[in-house]
Amino acid sequence: MSQDIELPLTIVTRIIRSALPDSIQVSKDAKQAFSRSTGVFILYLTATANEIAREAKRSTVTAADVISALEELEYADFVEPVNKALEVLRKGAENKKSSAKSKKASKEAAEEEEEQNATDEKEEVQDEADEEKEEKEEKEDKEDKEDKDEMVEDAREEEPKEETTEAMEEDGEKQTSDDTKPDSMEVDV
């Protein structure tokens, strides 16, 4: 048999140490024997599970096929631990999936909040610009009104002068015209 069907020695050593007390030593040859044995067992179990899948007219070997193969190979004692391991694996996958969903939802919520904040910030900037524009227009309107009021006041101040000047001119004309009246109108008695 080639090394292709052997598990890595580090994994085999870890499994052996978890099964045996610390006081027990395992030789390098024993570790390799375990590694080759597990490879052979996996091949045998795979071939049997594949036959079960083909009999069911499926091209995919499922976990149920592996459990059926263990029972068929008379390793029924392994069924319960394998089922427990599968259950743990499936729960882990569910947790990972729900965790991924919650992370995705959190990420989407954060992005949505960020977009909302950006929109709010843009609106705030626009509101500030609008307020500044309004204030500027009000200031210009106020200045225009003050200018108009000032012009009206100036015009009012000049009006009496003009009237006075006009009145004086008229009075002057009257006096002049009175002076220019012929004396013939005077009667000598």
mmCIF file of C-alpha atoms in Angstrom:
data_model
loop_
_atom_site.group_PDB
_atom_site.id
_atom_site.type_symbol
_atom_site.label_atom_id
_atom_site.label_comp_id
_atom_site.label_asym_id
_atom_site.label_seq_id
_atom_site.Cartn_x
_atom_site.Cartn_y
_atom_site.Cartn_z
ATOM 1 C CA MET A 1 0.000 0.000 0.000
ATOM 2 C CA SER A 2 1.166 3.514 -0.733
ATOM 3 C CA GLN A 3 1.241 6.516 1.573
ATOM 4 C CA ASP A 4 -1.746 8.003 -0.275
ATOM 5 C CA ILE A 5 -4.107 5.931 1.850
ATOM 6 C CA GLU A 6 -2.448 6.798 5.164
ATOM 7 C CA LEU A 7 -3.531 9.552 7.506
ATOM 8 C CA PRO A 8 -0.858 12.056 8.522
ATOM 9 C CA LEU A 9 1.148 10.795 11.522
ATOM 10 C CA THR A 10 0.486 13.953 13.533
ATOM 11 C CA ILE A 11 -3.258 13.335 13.380
ATOM 12 C CA VAL A 12 -2.848 9.629 14.171
ATOM 13 C CA THR A 13 -0.581 10.491 17.128
ATOM 14 C CA ARG A 14 -3.127 13.002 18.449
ATOM 15 C CA ILE A 15 -5.910 10.390 18.229
ATOM 16 C CA ILE A 16 -3.746 7.736 19.939
ATOM 17 C CA ARG A 17 -2.779 10.082 22.789
ATOM 18 C CA SER A 18 -6.421 11.006 23.373
ATOM 19 C CA ALA A 19 -7.334 7.299 23.655
ATOM 20 C CA LEU A 20 -4.443 6.093 25.839
ATOM 21 C CA PRO A 21 -3.190 7.171 29.281
ATOM 22 C CA ASP A 22 -0.180 9.498 29.390
ATOM 23 C CA SER A 23 2.007 6.779 30.856
ATOM 24 C CA ILE A 24 1.737 4.602 27.710
ATOM 25 C CA GLN A 25 4.314 5.133 24.993
ATOM 26 C CA VAL A 26 3.621 4.290 21.327
ATOM 27 C CA SER A 27 6.479 3.405 18.965
ATOM 28 C CA LYS A 28 6.931 4.980 15.562
ATOM 29 C CA ASP A 29 6.174 1.640 13.853
ATOM 30 C CA ALA A 30 2.909 1.354 15.798
ATOM 31 C CA LYS A 31 1.917 4.861 14.709
ATOM 32 C CA GLN A 32 2.544 3.935 11.073
ATOM 33 C CA ALA A 33 0.585 0.689 11.535
ATOM 34 C CA PHE A 34 -2.339 2.693 12.954
ATOM 35 C CA SER A 35 -2.058 5.126 10.041
ATOM 36 C CA ARG A 36 -2.112 2.347 7.410
ATOM 37 C CA SER A 37 -4.893 0.491 9.219
ATOM 38 C CA THR A 38 -7.085 3.590 9.290
ATOM 39 C CA GLY A 39 -6.444 4.134 5.580
ATOM 40 C CA VAL A 40 -7.439 0.540 4.781
ATOM 41 C CA PHE A 41 -10.501 0.775 7.034
ATOM 42 C CA ILE A 42 -11.589 4.018 5.319
ATOM 43 C CA LEU A 43 -11.181 2.400 1.882
ATOM 44 C CA TYR A 44 -13.184 -0.666 2.938
ATOM 45 C CA LEU A 45 -15.921 1.459 4.549
ATOM 46 C CA THR A 46 -16.039 3.746 1.484
ATOM 47 C CA ALA A 47 -16.401 0.825 -0.946
ATOM 48 C CA THR A 48 -19.261 -0.630 1.131
ATOM 49 C CA ALA A 49 -21.025 2.769 1.455
ATOM 50 C CA ASN A 50 -20.627 3.292 -2.312
ATOM 51 C CA GLU A 51 -22.315 -0.075 -3.000
ATOM 52 C CA ILE A 52 -25.215 0.921 -0.747
ATOM 53 C CA ALA A 53 -25.585 4.246 -2.625
ATOM 54 C CA ARG A 54 -25.494 2.466 -6.019
ATOM 55 C CA GLU A 55 -28.137 -0.036 -4.891
ATOM 56 C CA ALA A 56 -30.287 2.991 -4.021
ATOM 57 C CA LYS A 57 -29.536 4.299 -7.552
ATOM 58 C CA ARG A 58 -27.663 7.359 -6.287
ATOM 59 C CA SER A 59 -24.265 8.649 -7.315
ATOM 60 C CA THR A 60 -23.666 10.482 -4.024
ATOM 61 C CA VAL A 61 -22.549 8.682 -0.863
ATOM 62 C CA THR A 62 -24.325 10.156 2.166
ATOM 63 C CA ALA A 63 -23.715 9.946 5.902
ATOM 64 C CA ALA A 64 -26.633 7.508 6.106
ATOM 65 C CA ASP A 65 -24.797 5.246 3.600
ATOM 66 C CA VAL A 66 -21.662 5.285 5.807
ATOM 67 C CA ILE A 67 -23.734 4.338 8.885
ATOM 68 C CA SER A 68 -25.421 1.542 6.943
ATOM 69 C CA ALA A 69 -21.967 0.343 5.809
ATOM 70 C CA LEU A 70 -20.759 0.267 9.448
ATOM 71 C CA GLU A 71 -23.767 -1.906 10.367
ATOM 72 C CA GLU A 72 -23.232 -4.163 7.324
ATOM 73 C CA LEU A 73 -19.527 -4.604 8.222
ATOM 74 C CA GLU A 74 -20.610 -5.504 11.762
ATOM 75 C CA TYR A 75 -19.245 -2.361 13.372
ATOM 76 C CA ALA A 76 -22.596 -1.486 14.956
ATOM 77 C CA ASP A 77 -20.776 -0.223 18.069
ATOM 78 C CA PHE A 78 -19.458 2.664 15.963
ATOM 79 C CA VAL A 79 -22.897 3.804 14.793
ATOM 80 C CA GLU A 80 -23.812 5.744 17.941
ATOM 81 C CA PRO A 81 -20.499 7.657 18.210
ATOM 82 C CA VAL A 82 -20.618 8.460 14.476
ATOM 83 C CA ASN A 83 -24.215 9.714 14.779
ATOM 84 C CA LYS A 84 -23.198 11.920 17.729
ATOM 85 C CA ALA A 85 -20.226 13.259 15.788
ATOM 86 C CA LEU A 86 -22.495 13.992 12.811
ATOM 87 C CA GLU A 87 -24.975 15.769 15.073
ATOM 88 C CA VAL A 88 -22.207 17.945 16.516
ATOM 89 C CA LEU A 89 -20.942 18.639 12.987
ATOM 90 C CA ARG A 90 -24.410 19.601 11.757
ATOM 91 C CA LYS A 91 -25.055 21.874 14.755
ATOM 92 C CA GLY A 92 -21.689 23.500 14.168
ATOM 93 C CA ALA A 93 -22.600 24.023 10.511
ATOM 94 C CA GLU A 94 -25.990 25.472 11.532
ATOM 95 C CA ASN A 95 -24.345 27.773 14.047
ATOM 96 C CA LYS A 96 -21.810 28.818 11.464
ATOM 97 C CA LYS A 97 -24.568 29.413 8.928
ATOM 98 C CA SER A 98 -26.730 31.385 11.372
ATOM 99 C CA SER A 99 -23.644 33.251 12.515
ATOM 100 C CA ALA A 100 -22.853 34.079 8.897
ATOM 101 C CA LYS A 101 -26.449 35.219 8.387
ATOM 102 C CA SER A 102 -26.358 37.380 11.499
ATOM 103 C CA LYS A 103 -22.992 38.812 10.442
ATOM 104 C CA LYS A 104 -24.416 39.515 7.010
ATOM 105 C CA ALA A 105 -27.513 41.094 8.554
ATOM 106 C CA SER A 106 -25.322 43.139 10.900
ATOM 107 C CA LYS A 107 -23.139 44.195 8.005
ATOM 108 C CA GLU A 108 -26.178 45.158 5.931
ATOM 109 C CA ALA A 109 -27.636 47.049 8.887
ATOM 110 C CA ALA A 110 -24.322 48.843 9.392
ATOM 111 C CA GLU A 111 -24.141 49.706 5.687
ATOM 112 C CA GLU A 112 -27.747 50.895 5.752
ATOM 113 C CA GLU A 113 -27.035 52.991 8.830
ATOM 114 C CA GLU A 114 -23.922 54.381 7.168
ATOM 115 C CA GLU A 115 -25.942 55.270 4.061
ATOM 116 C CA GLN A 116 -28.604 56.889 6.248
ATOM 117 C CA ASN A 117 -25.932 58.853 8.116
ATOM 118 C CA ALA A 118 -24.443 59.986 4.806
ATOM 119 C CA THR A 119 -27.897 61.009 3.581
ATOM 120 C CA ASP A 120 -28.599 62.810 6.857
ATOM 121 C CA GLU A 121 -25.237 64.544 6.636
ATOM 122 C CA LYS A 122 -25.949 65.632 3.051
ATOM 123 C CA GLU A 123 -29.356 66.927 4.108
ATOM 124 C CA GLU A 124 -27.760 68.756 7.033
ATOM 125 C CA VAL A 125 -25.198 70.361 4.737
ATOM 126 C CA GLN A 126 -27.966 71.281 2.285
ATOM 127 C CA ASP A 127 -30.087 72.705 5.117
ATOM 128 C CA GLU A 128 -27.134 74.771 6.331
ATOM 129 C CA ALA A 129 -26.510 76.002 2.790
ATOM 130 C CA ASP A 130 -30.200 76.862 2.417
ATOM 131 C CA GLU A 131 -30.171 78.711 5.754
ATOM 132 C CA GLU A 132 -27.043 80.630 4.757
ATOM 133 C CA LYS A 133 -28.642 81.500 1.421
ATOM 134 C CA GLU A 134 -31.841 82.593 3.190
ATOM 135 C CA GLU A 135 -29.867 84.690 5.669
ATOM 136 C CA LYS A 136 -27.907 86.257 2.822
ATOM 137 C CA GLU A 137 -31.110 87.033 0.915
ATOM 138 C CA GLU A 138 -32.704 88.475 4.060
ATOM 139 C CA LYS A 139 -29.615 90.584 4.654
ATOM 140 C CA GLU A 140 -29.651 91.789 1.037
ATOM 141 C CA ASP A 141 -33.384 92.524 1.293
ATOM 142 C CA LYS A 142 -32.794 94.407 4.522
ATOM 143 C CA GLU A 143 -29.936 96.375 2.950
ATOM 144 C CA ASP A 144 -32.091 97.107 -0.112
ATOM 145 C CA LYS A 145 -34.926 98.272 2.143
ATOM 146 C CA GLU A 146 -32.531 100.426 4.160
ATOM 147 C CA ASP A 147 -31.175 101.893 0.909
ATOM 148 C CA LYS A 148 -34.717 102.592 -0.314
ATOM 149 C CA ASP A 149 -35.710 104.088 3.025
ATOM 150 C CA GLU A 150 -32.615 106.238 2.942
ATOM 151 C CA MET A 151 -33.386 107.343 -0.598
ATOM 152 C CA VAL A 152 -36.997 108.132 0.356
ATOM 153 C CA GLU A 153 -35.801 110.079 3.371
ATOM 154 C CA ASP A 154 -33.272 111.944 1.233
ATOM 155 C CA ALA A 155 -36.006 112.663 -1.289
ATOM 156 C CA ARG A 156 -38.278 113.982 1.457
ATOM 157 C CA GLU A 157 -35.545 116.203 2.777
ATOM 158 C CA GLU A 158 -34.951 117.613 -0.714
ATOM 159 C CA GLU A 159 -38.662 118.163 -1.454
ATOM 160 C CA PRO A 160 -39.164 121.080 0.939
ATOM 161 C CA LYS A 161 -36.077 122.762 -0.464
ATOM 162 C CA GLU A 162 -37.426 122.393 -3.951
ATOM 163 C CA GLU A 163 -40.827 123.657 -2.852
ATOM 164 C CA THR A 164 -39.219 126.537 -1.067
ATOM 165 C CA THR A 165 -37.133 127.305 -4.082
ATOM 166 C CA GLU A 166 -40.132 127.031 -6.331
ATOM 167 C CA ALA A 167 -42.219 129.105 -3.936
ATOM 168 C CA MET A 168 -39.492 131.697 -3.796
ATOM 169 C CA GLU A 169 -39.248 131.734 -7.543
ATOM 170 C CA GLU A 170 -43.003 132.140 -7.790
ATOM 171 C CA ASP A 171 -42.962 134.888 -5.164
ATOM 172 C CA GLY A 172 -40.160 136.530 -7.057
ATOM 173 C CA GLU A 173 -42.179 136.426 -10.248
ATOM 174 C CA LYS A 174 -45.132 137.976 -8.477
ATOM 175 C CA GLN A 175 -43.005 140.708 -7.118
ATOM 176 C CA THR A 176 -41.422 141.205 -10.473
ATOM 177 C CA SER A 177 -44.743 141.246 -12.184
ATOM 178 C CA ASP A 178 -46.096 143.680 -9.629
ATOM 179 C CA ASP A 179 -43.153 145.919 -10.268
ATOM 180 C CA THR A 180 -43.626 145.738 -13.986
ATOM 181 C CA LYS A 181 -47.260 146.785 -13.925
ATOM 182 C CA PRO A 182 -47.754 150.034 -15.706
ATOM 183 C CA ASP A 183 -48.263 153.085 -13.612
ATOM 184 C CA SER A 184 -51.210 153.904 -15.679
ATOM 185 C CA MET A 185 -53.292 151.939 -13.528
ATOM 186 C CA GLU A 186 -52.713 154.338 -10.836
ATOM 187 C CA VAL A 187 -55.190 157.035 -10.839
ATOM 188 C CA ASP A 188 -54.308 160.582 -9.866
ATOM 189 C CA VAL A 189 -56.946 162.383 -8.129
#
